[in-house]
PDB file of C-alpha atoms and ligand atoms in Angstrom:
ATOM      1  CA  MET A 966      77.445  70.952  95.495  1.00 48.00           C
ATOM      2  CA  THR A 967      76.264  67.793  97.203  1.00 47.00           C
ATOM      3  CA  GLY A 968      76.183  67.135 100.932  1.00 48.00           C
ATOM      4  CA  THR A 969      79.047  64.662 100.543  1.00 58.00           C
ATOM      5  CA  THR A 970      81.496  67.294  99.288  1.00 72.00           C
ATOM      6  CA  ALA A 971      84.574  67.463 101.489  1.00 90.00           C
ATOM      7  CA  PHE A 972      85.090  70.581 103.596  1.00 97.00           C
ATOM      8  CA  ILE A 973      88.201  72.282 102.226  1.00 98.00           C
ATOM      9  CA  LYS A 974      90.446  74.444 104.396  1.00 98.00           C
ATOM     10  CA  ALA A 975      93.113  76.880 103.239  1.00 98.00           C
ATOM     11  CA  ALA A 976      94.881  79.804 104.917  1.00 98.00           C
ATOM     12  CA  VAL A 977      97.235  82.717 104.487  1.00 98.00           C
ATOM     13  CA  ILE A 978     100.303  82.483 106.701  1.00 98.00           C
ATOM     14  CA  GLY A 979     102.218  85.617 107.624  1.00 97.00           C
ATOM     15  CA  HIS A 980     103.805  87.493 110.502  1.00 97.00           C
ATOM     16  CA  PRO A 981     101.925  89.730 111.042  1.00 95.00           C
ATOM     17  CA  VAL A 982      98.909  88.570 109.060  1.00 95.00           C
ATOM     18  CA  ALA A 983      95.916  90.464 110.465  1.00 93.00           C
ATOM     19  CA  HIS A 984      95.867  93.003 107.631  1.00 90.00           C
ATOM     20  CA  SER A 985      95.848  90.461 104.815  1.00 94.00           C
ATOM     21  CA  LYS A 986      92.959  90.829 102.337  1.00 95.00           C
ATOM     22  CA  SER A 987      93.265  87.190 101.236  1.00 97.00           C
ATOM     23  CA  PRO A 988      90.609  85.834 103.675  1.00 97.00           C
ATOM     24  CA  LEU A 989      88.073  88.358 102.348  1.00 97.00           C
ATOM     25  CA  ILE A 990      88.827  87.397  98.752  1.00 98.00           C
ATOM     26  CA  HIS A 991      88.791  83.619  99.174  1.00 98.00           C
ATOM     27  CA  ASN A 992      85.816  83.462 101.546  1.00 98.00           C
ATOM     28  CA  HIS A 993      83.895  85.670  99.085  1.00 98.00           C
ATOM     29  CA  TRP A 994      84.562  83.095  96.346  1.00 98.00           C
ATOM     30  CA  ILE A 995      83.702  80.149  98.636  1.00 98.00           C
ATOM     31  CA  ASN A 996      80.300  81.785  99.170  1.00 98.00           C
ATOM     32  CA  GLN A 997      79.899  82.835  95.524  1.00 97.00           C
ATOM     33  CA  TYR A 998      80.503  79.294  94.239  1.00 98.00           C
ATOM     34  CA  ARG A 999      78.602  77.689  97.178  1.00 97.00           C
ATOM     35  CA  LEU A1000      81.555  75.537  98.173  1.00 98.00           C
ATOM     36  CA  ALA A1001      82.093  73.785 101.493  1.00 97.00           C
ATOM     37  CA  GLY A1002      85.205  75.318 102.945  1.00 98.00           C
ATOM     38  CA  HIS A1003      86.894  78.109 104.814  1.00 98.00           C
ATOM     39  CA  TYR A1004      89.975  80.305 104.438  1.00 98.00           C
ATOM     40  CA  ASP A1005      91.796  81.503 107.567  1.00 97.00           C
ATOM     41  CA  ALA A1006      94.570  83.953 108.443  1.00 98.00           C
ATOM     42  CA  ILE A1007      97.236  82.313 110.610  1.00 98.00           C
ATOM     43  CA  ASP A1008     100.116  84.151 112.248  1.00 98.00           C
ATOM     44  CA  ILE A1009     103.277  82.049 112.376  1.00 98.00           C
ATOM     45  CA  PRO A1010     106.679  83.601 113.198  1.00 98.00           C
ATOM     46  CA  PRO A1011     109.572  82.716 110.860  1.00 97.00           C
ATOM     47  CA  ASP A1012     111.327  80.336 113.275  1.00 97.00           C
ATOM     48  CA  GLN A1013     108.168  78.241 113.591  1.00 98.00           C
ATOM     49  CA  LEU A1014     107.177  78.134 109.936  1.00 98.00           C
ATOM     50  CA  ALA A1015     108.286  74.557 109.160  1.00 98.00           C
ATOM     51  CA  ASN A1016     106.598  73.049 112.236  1.00 98.00           C
ATOM     52  CA  GLY A1017     103.571  75.266 111.825  1.00 98.00           C
ATOM     53  CA  ILE A1018     102.939  74.095 108.265  1.00 98.00           C
ATOM     54  CA  GLU A1019     103.520  70.481 109.267  1.00 97.00           C
ATOM     55  CA  GLY A1020     100.823  70.789 111.933  1.00 98.00           C
ATOM     56  CA  LEU A1021      98.336  72.471 109.599  1.00 98.00           C
ATOM     57  CA  ILE A1022      98.869  69.836 106.905  1.00 98.00           C
ATOM     58  CA  SER A1023      98.146  67.107 109.455  1.00 97.00           C
ATOM     59  CA  GLU A1024      94.918  68.985 110.262  1.00 97.00           C
ATOM     60  CA  GLY A1025      93.938  68.508 106.628  1.00 97.00           C
ATOM     61  CA  TYR A1026      94.622  71.922 105.077  1.00 98.00           C
ATOM     62  CA  ALA A1027      94.523  71.849 101.270  1.00 98.00           C
ATOM     63  CA  GLY A1028      97.108  74.590 100.995  1.00 98.00           C
ATOM     64  CA  PHE A1029      98.328  78.023 101.943  1.00 98.00           C
ATOM     65  CA  ASN A1030      99.214  81.490 100.775  1.00 98.00           C
ATOM     66  CA  PHE A1031     102.392  83.021 102.143  1.00 97.00           C
ATOM     67  CA  THR A1032     102.857  86.684 102.806  1.00 96.00           C
ATOM     68  CA  ILE A1033     105.507  88.825 104.513  1.00 93.00           C
ATOM     69  CA  PRO A1034     108.038  87.598 105.640  1.00 96.00           C
ATOM     70  CA  HIS A1035     107.648  83.983 104.442  1.00 96.00           C
ATOM     71  CA  LYS A1036     107.612  84.026 100.626  1.00 96.00           C
ATOM     72  CA  GLU A1037     111.313  83.234 100.097  1.00 95.00           C
ATOM     73  CA  ARG A1038     111.683  80.797 103.005  1.00 96.00           C
ATOM     74  CA  ALA A1039     108.616  78.880 101.842  1.00 97.00           C
ATOM     75  CA  CYS A1040     110.571  77.711  98.753  1.00 97.00           C
ATOM     76  CA  ASP A1041     112.677  75.446 100.981  1.00 97.00           C
ATOM     77  CA  LEU A1042     109.588  73.852 102.494  1.00 98.00           C
ATOM     78  CA  CYS A1043     108.173  72.610  99.180  1.00 98.00           C
ATOM     79  CA  ASP A1044     108.660  69.180  97.581  1.00 98.00           C
ATOM     80  CA  GLU A1045     108.451  70.775  94.147  1.00 98.00           C
ATOM     81  CA  LEU A1046     108.213  74.273  92.683  1.00 98.00           C
ATOM     82  CA  ASP A1047     106.404  75.450  89.580  1.00 97.00           C
ATOM     83  CA  GLU A1048     108.446  77.371  87.015  1.00 96.00           C
ATOM     84  CA  ALA A1049     107.273  80.791  88.196  1.00 96.00           C
ATOM     85  CA  ALA A1050     108.207  80.105  91.831  1.00 97.00           C
ATOM     86  CA  ARG A1051     111.596  78.785  90.750  1.00 96.00           C
ATOM     87  CA  LEU A1052     112.342  81.783  88.532  1.00 95.00           C
ATOM     88  CA  ILE A1053     111.013  84.384  90.976  1.00 95.00           C
ATOM     89  CA  GLY A1054     112.636  82.668  93.971  1.00 95.00           C
ATOM     90  CA  ALA A1055     109.521  82.995  96.112  1.00 96.00           C
ATOM     91  CA  VAL A1056     106.391  80.972  96.840  1.00 97.00           C
ATOM     92  CA  ASN A1057     103.095  82.752  97.467  1.00 97.00           C
ATOM     93  CA  THR A1058     100.925  79.635  97.150  1.00 98.00           C
ATOM     94  CA  MET A1059     101.296  76.039  98.335  1.00 98.00           C
ATOM     95  CA  GLN A1060      99.046  73.185  97.292  1.00 98.00           C
ATOM     96  CA  ILE A1061      99.067  69.889  99.194  1.00 98.00           C
ATOM     97  CA  LYS A1062      98.611  67.246  96.506  1.00 96.00           C
ATOM     98  CA  GLU A1063      98.710  63.561  97.431  1.00 94.00           C
ATOM     99  CA  GLY A1064     100.830  64.501 100.421  1.00 94.00           C
ATOM    100  CA  ARG A1065     103.326  66.532  98.376  1.00 97.00           C
ATOM    101  CA  ARG A1066     103.852  70.242  98.862  1.00 98.00           C
ATOM    102  CA  ILE A1067     103.668  72.016  95.521  1.00 98.00           C
ATOM    103  CA  GLY A1068     105.038  75.578  95.628  1.00 98.00           C
ATOM    104  CA  MET A1069     103.670  78.115  93.166  1.00 98.00           C
ATOM    105  CA  ASN A1070     104.007  81.800  92.487  1.00 98.00           C
ATOM    106  CA  THR A1071     100.931  83.493  91.038  1.00 98.00           C
ATOM    107  CA  ASP A1072     102.098  87.125  91.335  1.00 98.00           C
ATOM    108  CA  ALA A1073     103.389  87.380  87.737  1.00 98.00           C
ATOM    109  CA  PHE A1074     100.075  85.957  86.498  1.00 98.00           C
ATOM    110  CA  GLY A1075      98.233  88.503  88.667  1.00 98.00           C
ATOM    111  CA  PHE A1076     100.262  91.412  87.341  1.00 98.00           C
ATOM    112  CA  ILE A1077      99.927  90.488  83.660  1.00 98.00           C
ATOM    113  CA  THR A1078      96.265  89.433  83.867  1.00 98.00           C
ATOM    114  CA  ASN A1079      95.399  92.732  85.536  1.00 98.00           C
ATOM    115  CA  ILE A1080      96.811  94.712  82.601  1.00 98.00           C
ATOM    116  CA  LYS A1081      95.351  92.364  79.966  1.00 98.00           C
ATOM    117  CA  THR A1082      91.909  92.593  81.557  1.00 98.00           C
ATOM    118  CA  ALA A1083      91.939  96.350  82.075  1.00 97.00           C
ATOM    119  CA  ARG A1084      93.621  97.239  78.739  1.00 98.00           C
ATOM    120  CA  PRO A1085      93.014  94.374  76.287  1.00 97.00           C
ATOM    121  CA  GLY A1086      94.563  96.393  73.432  1.00 96.00           C
ATOM    122  CA  PHE A1087      97.970  96.761  75.076  1.00 98.00           C
ATOM    123  CA  ILE A1088     100.699  94.799  73.265  1.00 98.00           C
ATOM    124  CA  PHE A1089     103.549  93.536  75.438  1.00 98.00           C
ATOM    125  CA  THR A1090     105.479  91.895  72.612  1.00 98.00           C
ATOM    126  CA  GLY A1091     108.417  94.026  71.584  1.00 98.00           C
ATOM    127  CA  CYS A1092     107.701  96.883  73.980  1.00 98.00           C
ATOM    128  CA  THR A1093     110.024  98.671  76.384  1.00 98.00           C
ATOM    129  CA  ALA A1094     108.983  98.550  80.048  1.00 98.00           C
ATOM    130  CA  LEU A1095     110.436 100.854  82.677  1.00 98.00           C
ATOM    131  CA  VAL A1096     110.281  99.255  86.134  1.00 98.00           C
ATOM    132  CA  LEU A1097     110.758 101.310  89.309  1.00 98.00           C
ATOM    133  CA  GLY A1098     111.863  99.228  92.304  1.00 98.00           C
ATOM    134  CA  ALA A1099     113.653  95.921  92.846  1.00 97.00           C
ATOM    135  CA  GLY A1100     111.887  94.271  95.797  1.00 94.00           C
ATOM    136  CA  GLY A1101     109.847  91.073  95.870  1.00 92.00           C
ATOM    137  CA  ALA A1102     107.040  92.528  93.768  1.00 95.00           C
ATOM    138  CA  ALA A1103     109.490  93.661  91.075  1.00 97.00           C
ATOM    139  CA  ARG A1104     110.791  90.097  90.683  1.00 97.00           C
ATOM    140  CA  ALA A1105     107.308  88.866  89.811  1.00 97.00           C
ATOM    141  CA  VAL A1106     106.605  91.845  87.540  1.00 98.00           C
ATOM    142  CA  ILE A1107     109.849  91.270  85.622  1.00 98.00           C
ATOM    143  CA  GLN A1108     109.127  87.554  85.232  1.00 97.00           C
ATOM    144  CA  GLY A1109     105.668  88.334  83.877  1.00 98.00           C
ATOM    145  CA  LEU A1110     107.039  90.901  81.414  1.00 98.00           C
ATOM    146  CA  LEU A1111     109.685  88.481  80.105  1.00 98.00           C
ATOM    147  CA  GLU A1112     107.068  85.758  79.606  1.00 97.00           C
ATOM    148  CA  GLU A1113     104.997  88.208  77.563  1.00 98.00           C
ATOM    149  CA  GLY A1114     107.940  88.892  75.268  1.00 98.00           C
ATOM    150  CA  VAL A1115     108.841  92.491  76.044  1.00 98.00           C
ATOM    151  CA  ALA A1116     111.922  93.620  74.099  1.00 98.00           C
ATOM    152  CA  LYS A1117     113.529  95.560  76.933  1.00 98.00           C
ATOM    153  CA  ILE A1118     113.177  96.155  80.662  1.00 98.00           C
ATOM    154  CA  LEU A1119     114.731  99.352  81.985  1.00 98.00           C
ATOM    155  CA  LEU A1120     115.133  98.709  85.695  1.00 98.00           C
ATOM    156  CA  THR A1121     116.038 101.198  88.387  1.00 98.00           C
ATOM    157  CA  ASN A1122     116.079 101.097  92.161  1.00 98.00           C
ATOM    158  CA  ARG A1123     117.187 103.444  94.934  1.00 98.00           C
ATOM    159  CA  THR A1124     119.627 100.717  95.994  1.00 98.00           C
ATOM    160  CA  ARG A1125     121.267  99.897  92.654  1.00 98.00           C
ATOM    161  CA  GLU A1126     122.833  96.610  93.839  1.00 98.00           C
ATOM    162  CA  LYS A1127     119.384  95.101  94.395  1.00 97.00           C
ATOM    163  CA  ALA A1128     118.425  95.918  90.812  1.00 98.00           C
ATOM    164  CA  GLU A1129     121.664  94.411  89.540  1.00 98.00           C
ATOM    165  CA  MET A1130     120.805  91.135  91.250  1.00 97.00           C
ATOM    166  CA  LEU A1131     117.656  90.951  89.106  1.00 97.00           C
ATOM    167  CA  ALA A1132     119.481  91.543  85.812  1.00 97.00           C
ATOM    168  CA  THR A1133     119.737  87.870  84.896  1.00 93.00           C
ATOM    169  CA  VAL A1134     118.899  88.163  81.177  1.00 97.00           C
ATOM    170  CA  PRO A1135     120.185  90.514  78.442  1.00 98.00           C
ATOM    171  CA  GLN A1136     116.793  92.229  78.018  1.00 98.00           C
ATOM    172  CA  ILE A1137     117.202  93.864  81.448  1.00 98.00           C
ATOM    173  CA  GLU A1138     119.201  97.118  81.609  1.00 98.00           C
ATOM    174  CA  ILE A1139     119.940  98.685  84.966  1.00 98.00           C
ATOM    175  CA  PHE A1140     120.277 102.434  85.377  1.00 98.00           C
ATOM    176  CA  ASP A1141     120.722 104.837  88.282  1.00 98.00           C
ATOM    177  CA  TRP A1142     117.691 105.973  90.300  1.00 98.00           C
ATOM    178  CA  GLU A1143     118.757 109.597  89.743  1.00 98.00           C
ATOM    179  CA  ASP A1144     118.305 109.105  85.967  1.00 98.00           C
ATOM    180  CA  ARG A1145     114.708 107.874  86.222  1.00 98.00           C
ATOM    181  CA  HIS A1146     113.219 111.105  84.812  1.00 98.00           C
ATOM    182  CA  ASP A1147     115.433 111.159  81.724  1.00 97.00           C
ATOM    183  CA  ARG A1148     114.816 107.521  80.777  1.00 98.00           C
ATOM    184  CA  LEU A1149     111.007 107.940  80.789  1.00 98.00           C
ATOM    185  CA  GLY A1150     111.105 108.931  77.111  1.00 98.00           C
ATOM    186  CA  GLU A1151     111.930 105.343  76.104  1.00 98.00           C
ATOM    187  CA  ALA A1152     109.009 103.687  77.895  1.00 98.00           C
ATOM    188  CA  ASP A1153     105.896 102.088  76.381  1.00 98.00           C
ATOM    189  CA  LEU A1154     104.949 100.798  79.827  1.00 98.00           C
ATOM    190  CA  LEU A1155     105.796 102.362  83.217  1.00 98.00           C
ATOM    191  CA  ILE A1156     105.419 100.281  86.380  1.00 98.00           C
ATOM    192  CA  ASN A1157     105.863 101.445  89.957  1.00 98.00           C
ATOM    193  CA  THR A1158     106.734  98.474  92.188  1.00 98.00           C
ATOM    194  CA  THR A1159     108.103 100.605  95.031  1.00 97.00           C
ATOM    195  CA  SER A1160     106.106 101.488  98.117  1.00 96.00           C
ATOM    196  CA  LEU A1161     106.288 105.179  97.154  1.00 97.00           C
ATOM    197  CA  GLY A1162     102.800 106.647  96.835  1.00 96.00           C
ATOM    198  CA  MET A1163     101.239 104.206  99.293  1.00 95.00           C
ATOM    199  CA  SER A1164      99.187 105.741 102.111  1.00 93.00           C
ATOM    200  CA  GLY A1165     101.605 106.927 104.773  1.00 95.00           C
ATOM    201  CA  GLN A1166     104.635 106.750 102.424  1.00 95.00           C
ATOM    202  CA  PRO A1167     106.317 109.578 100.517  1.00 97.00           C
ATOM    203  CA  VAL A1168     105.009 110.274  96.992  1.00 95.00           C
ATOM    204  CA  LEU A1169     106.974 109.096  93.986  1.00 97.00           C
ATOM    205  CA  ASP A1170     108.991 112.013  92.626  1.00 97.00           C
ATOM    206  CA  LEU A1171     108.909 111.627  88.845  1.00 98.00           C
ATOM    207  CA  ARG A1172     108.879 114.187  85.996  1.00 98.00           C
ATOM    208  CA  LEU A1173     106.049 112.427  84.246  1.00 98.00           C
ATOM    209  CA  ALA A1174     105.759 115.057  81.498  1.00 98.00           C
ATOM    210  CA  LEU A1175     108.784 113.322  79.921  1.00 98.00           C
ATOM    211  CA  LEU A1176     106.765 110.120  79.409  1.00 98.00           C
ATOM    212  CA  PRO A1177     105.444 109.577  75.851  1.00 98.00           C
ATOM    213  CA  LYS A1178     101.652 109.810  75.513  1.00 98.00           C
ATOM    214  CA  ARG A1179     101.561 106.246  74.118  1.00 97.00           C
ATOM    215  CA  ALA A1180     102.849 104.797  77.396  1.00 98.00           C
ATOM    216  CA  LEU A1181     100.626 102.804  79.742  1.00 98.00           C
ATOM    217  CA  VAL A1182     101.163 103.513  83.444  1.00 98.00           C
ATOM    218  CA  THR A1183     100.473 101.049  86.240  1.00 98.00           C
ATOM    219  CA  ASP A1184     101.135 100.983  89.963  1.00 98.00           C
ATOM    220  CA  ILE A1185     101.185  97.930  92.185  1.00 96.00           C
ATOM    221  CA  VAL A1186     100.165 100.183  95.086  1.00 94.00           C
ATOM    222  CA  TYR A1187      96.362 100.024  95.531  1.00 93.00           C
ATOM    223  CA  ALA A1188      95.904 102.009  98.742  1.00 92.00           C
ATOM    224  CA  PRO A1189      95.081 104.648  97.629  1.00 94.00           C
ATOM    225  CA  LEU A1190      93.602 103.139  94.463  1.00 95.00           C
ATOM    226  CA  HIS A1191      94.389 106.221  92.404  1.00 96.00           C
ATOM    227  CA  THR A1192      97.936 106.996  93.465  1.00 97.00           C
ATOM    228  CA  ASP A1193      99.512 110.342  92.769  1.00 97.00           C
ATOM    229  CA  LEU A1194     101.399 108.684  89.881  1.00 98.00           C
ATOM    230  CA  LEU A1195      98.195 107.390  88.260  1.00 98.00           C
ATOM    231  CA  LYS A1196      96.366 110.689  88.752  1.00 98.00           C
ATOM    232  CA  LYS A1197      99.181 112.640  87.073  1.00 98.00           C
ATOM    233  CA  ALA A1198      99.338 110.121  84.217  1.00 98.00           C
ATOM    234  CA  GLU A1199      95.574 110.365  83.661  1.00 98.00           C
ATOM    235  CA  THR A1200      95.698 114.153  83.720  1.00 98.00           C
ATOM    236  CA  GLN A1201      98.327 114.255  80.971  1.00 98.00           C
ATOM    237  CA  GLY A1202      96.447 111.732  78.836  1.00 98.00           C
ATOM    238  CA  ASN A1203      98.269 108.452  79.469  1.00 98.00           C
ATOM    239  CA  GLN A1204      96.268 105.250  79.918  1.00 98.00           C
ATOM    240  CA  THR A1205      96.499 103.776  83.409  1.00 98.00           C
ATOM    241  CA  VAL A1206      95.781 100.528  85.258  1.00 98.00           C
ATOM    242  CA  THR A1207      95.255 100.501  89.033  1.00 97.00           C
ATOM    243  CA  GLY A1208      96.940  97.981  91.327  1.00 96.00           C
ATOM    244  CA  ILE A1209      93.905  96.291  92.880  1.00 96.00           C
ATOM    245  CA  GLY A1210      93.544  93.850  89.976  1.00 97.00           C
ATOM    246  CA  MET A1211      96.979  92.349  90.614  1.00 97.00           C
ATOM    247  CA  LEU A1212      95.930  91.474  94.163  1.00 97.00           C
ATOM    248  CA  LEU A1213      92.655  89.940  92.974  1.00 98.00           C
ATOM    249  CA  HIS A1214      94.004  88.063  89.937  1.00 98.00           C
ATOM    250  CA  GLN A1215      96.975  86.551  91.809  1.00 98.00           C
ATOM    251  CA  ALA A1216      94.473  84.889  94.125  1.00 98.00           C
ATOM    252  CA  ARG A1217      92.612  83.080  91.299  1.00 98.00           C
ATOM    253  CA  PRO A1218      95.057  80.236  90.443  1.00 98.00           C
ATOM    254  CA  ALA A1219      95.517  79.520  94.174  1.00 98.00           C
ATOM    255  CA  PHE A1220      91.762  79.225  94.664  1.00 98.00           C
ATOM    256  CA  GLN A1221      91.562  76.941  91.645  1.00 98.00           C
ATOM    257  CA  ALA A1222      94.340  74.708  93.005  1.00 98.00           C
ATOM    258  CA  TRP A1223      92.574  74.189  96.339  1.00 98.00           C
ATOM    259  CA  PHE A1224      88.868  74.416  95.471  1.00 98.00           C
ATOM    260  CA  GLY A1225      88.840  73.231  91.835  1.00 97.00           C
ATOM    261  CA  VAL A1226      87.117  76.340  90.439  1.00 97.00           C
ATOM    262  CA  MET A1227      88.841  79.179  88.572  1.00 98.00           C
ATOM    263  CA  PRO A1228      87.025  82.148  90.117  1.00 98.00           C
ATOM    264  CA  ASP A1229      86.099  85.445  88.474  1.00 97.00           C
ATOM    265  CA  VAL A1230      87.096  88.935  89.517  1.00 98.00           C
ATOM    266  CA  THR A1231      83.802  90.833  89.711  1.00 96.00           C
ATOM    267  CA  PRO A1232      82.976  94.470  90.479  1.00 94.00           C
ATOM    268  CA  ALA A1233      81.364  93.228  93.720  1.00 95.00           C
ATOM    269  CA  LEU A1234      84.628  91.621  94.844  1.00 97.00           C
ATOM    270  CA  GLU A1235      86.626  94.712  93.922  1.00 95.00           C
ATOM    271  CA  LYS A1236      84.212  96.877  95.896  1.00 94.00           C
ATOM    272  CA  LEU A1237      84.413  94.547  98.893  1.00 95.00           C
ATOM    273  CA  ILE A1238      88.210  94.707  98.974  1.00 95.00           C
ATOM    274  CA  LEU A1239      88.474  98.429  98.287  1.00 92.00           C
ATOM    275  CA  GLY A1240      86.038  99.102 101.092  1.00 89.00           C
ATOM    276  CA  THR A1241      88.689  97.770 103.424  1.00 65.00           C
ATOM    277  CA  ALA A1242      91.769  98.545 101.339  1.00 52.00           C
ATOM    278  CA  ASP A1243      95.078  98.148 103.072  1.00 52.00           C
ATOM    279  CA  PRO A1244      98.583  97.800 101.622  1.00 50.00           C
ATOM    280  CA  ALA A1245      99.254  94.228 102.865  1.00 49.00           C
ATOM    281  CA  LEU A1246      98.409  91.196 100.750  1.00 51.00           C
TER     282      LEU A1246
HETATM  283  P1  ATR B 764     107.857  94.419  97.893  1.00 81.26           P
HETATM  284  O1  ATR B 764     108.019  93.004  98.287  1.00 81.26           O
HETATM  285  O2  ATR B 764     106.438  94.915  97.980  1.00 81.26           O
HETATM  286  O3  ATR B 764     108.463  94.726  96.558  1.00 81.26           O
HETATM  287  P2  ATR B 764     110.156  95.450  99.283  1.00 81.26           P
HETATM  288  O4  ATR B 764     110.861  94.190  98.938  1.00 81.26           O
HETATM  289  O5  ATR B 764     110.258  95.990 100.665  1.00 81.26           O
HETATM  290  O6  ATR B 764     108.605  95.296  99.009  1.00 81.26           O
HETATM  291  O7  ATR B 764     110.580  96.570  98.226  1.00 81.26           O
HETATM  292  C1  ATR B 764     110.226  97.906  98.373  1.00 81.26           C
HETATM  293  C2  ATR B 764     110.749  98.692  97.168  1.00 81.26           C
HETATM  294  O8  ATR B 764     110.413 100.074  97.341  1.00 81.26           O
HETATM  295  C3  ATR B 764     112.255  98.629  97.004  1.00 81.26           C
HETATM  296  O9  ATR B 764     112.569  98.691  95.630  1.00 81.26           O
HETATM  297  C4  ATR B 764     112.706  99.903  97.727  1.00 81.26           C
HETATM  298  O10 ATR B 764     113.958 100.389  97.340  1.00 81.26           O
HETATM  299  P3  ATR B 764     115.304  99.917  98.111  1.00 81.26           P
HETATM  300  O11 ATR B 764     115.615  98.563  97.559  1.00 81.26           O
HETATM  301  O12 ATR B 764     116.319 100.930  97.797  1.00 81.26           O
HETATM  302  O13 ATR B 764     114.962  99.857  99.583  1.00 81.26           O
HETATM  303  C5  ATR B 764     111.619 100.844  97.288  1.00 81.26           C
HETATM  304  N1  ATR B 764     111.516 102.008  98.179  1.00 81.26           N
HETATM  305  C6  ATR B 764     110.973 102.067  99.412  1.00 81.26           C
HETATM  306  N2  ATR B 764     111.058 103.317  99.922  1.00 81.26           N
HETATM  307  C7  ATR B 764     111.699 104.086  98.974  1.00 81.26           C
HETATM  308  C8  ATR B 764     112.093 105.447  98.886  1.00 81.26           C
HETATM  309  N3  ATR B 764     111.855 106.323  99.901  1.00 81.26           N
HETATM  310  N4  ATR B 764     112.711 105.874  97.753  1.00 81.26           N
HETATM  311  C9  ATR B 764     112.955 105.017  96.742  1.00 81.26           C
HETATM  312  N5  ATR B 764     112.607 103.704  96.765  1.00 81.26           N
HETATM  313  C10 ATR B 764     111.989 103.239  97.862  1.00 81.26           C
END
């Protein structure tokens, strides 16, 4: 980089935001690629989000990540949305481009790229995925699975109505949370998007012995890295993918939008983040 390169600023905005790992990730890449810039964590309460962003844009910020509780509200503050943000109904990344606010959602990319990187042999096309949970993360997971051409998504959630709201295409079948053990037999891919199994949360109660040995198991929880679900799956011979890669890969397209470099996920970065692992993005 030359001395004339502009100093680029970006930030994660949340409420609270102190536990976000995004500053560690993006500042690691700024250093790795020897760029002139900085990535901050900024706490803005929901009722001040519009004004807060306005002020930061006038200070020259190149863009933002949004975390809890802003991802849905941020859609309304964008001039345009990419297809993923529109379909998921949430914005996790904003790029300021020629004064326009471009809203993006990189969570589906993060989820799919994590599996493709960790298990390159796994074939999404035509498979049956069983998704546990129907919160914000599940929306992105489902969008990613549909883009990859899965044949069927079996979706269940403790609160059935929330799952039903996500059943927007015929490939998605909703079933009762109580039936989650019995439906395992149909799955080629099992995904936990609930907070069950996270440090401080109850474990996920699942009769995993009913899952076929061919099935790949992944958890979006990454604290602990090897959740009870993943440990049980490994013990009975199923392939697994941990959740940390989703966090790291979702950050890549955002970094590229602001800093112009598509960054790599390296073992050093993974180690840095796991050393301070915490459930919040
Ligand atoms: P995120 O944005 O990370 O998906 P969320 O929107 O709060 O977080 O969603 C949390 C998910 O974990 C939901 O599917 C939630 O189920 P409900 O919709 O019924 O609340 C699920 N979850 C949390 N605690 C649970 C529990 N004790 N048993 C079953 N599901 C639980």
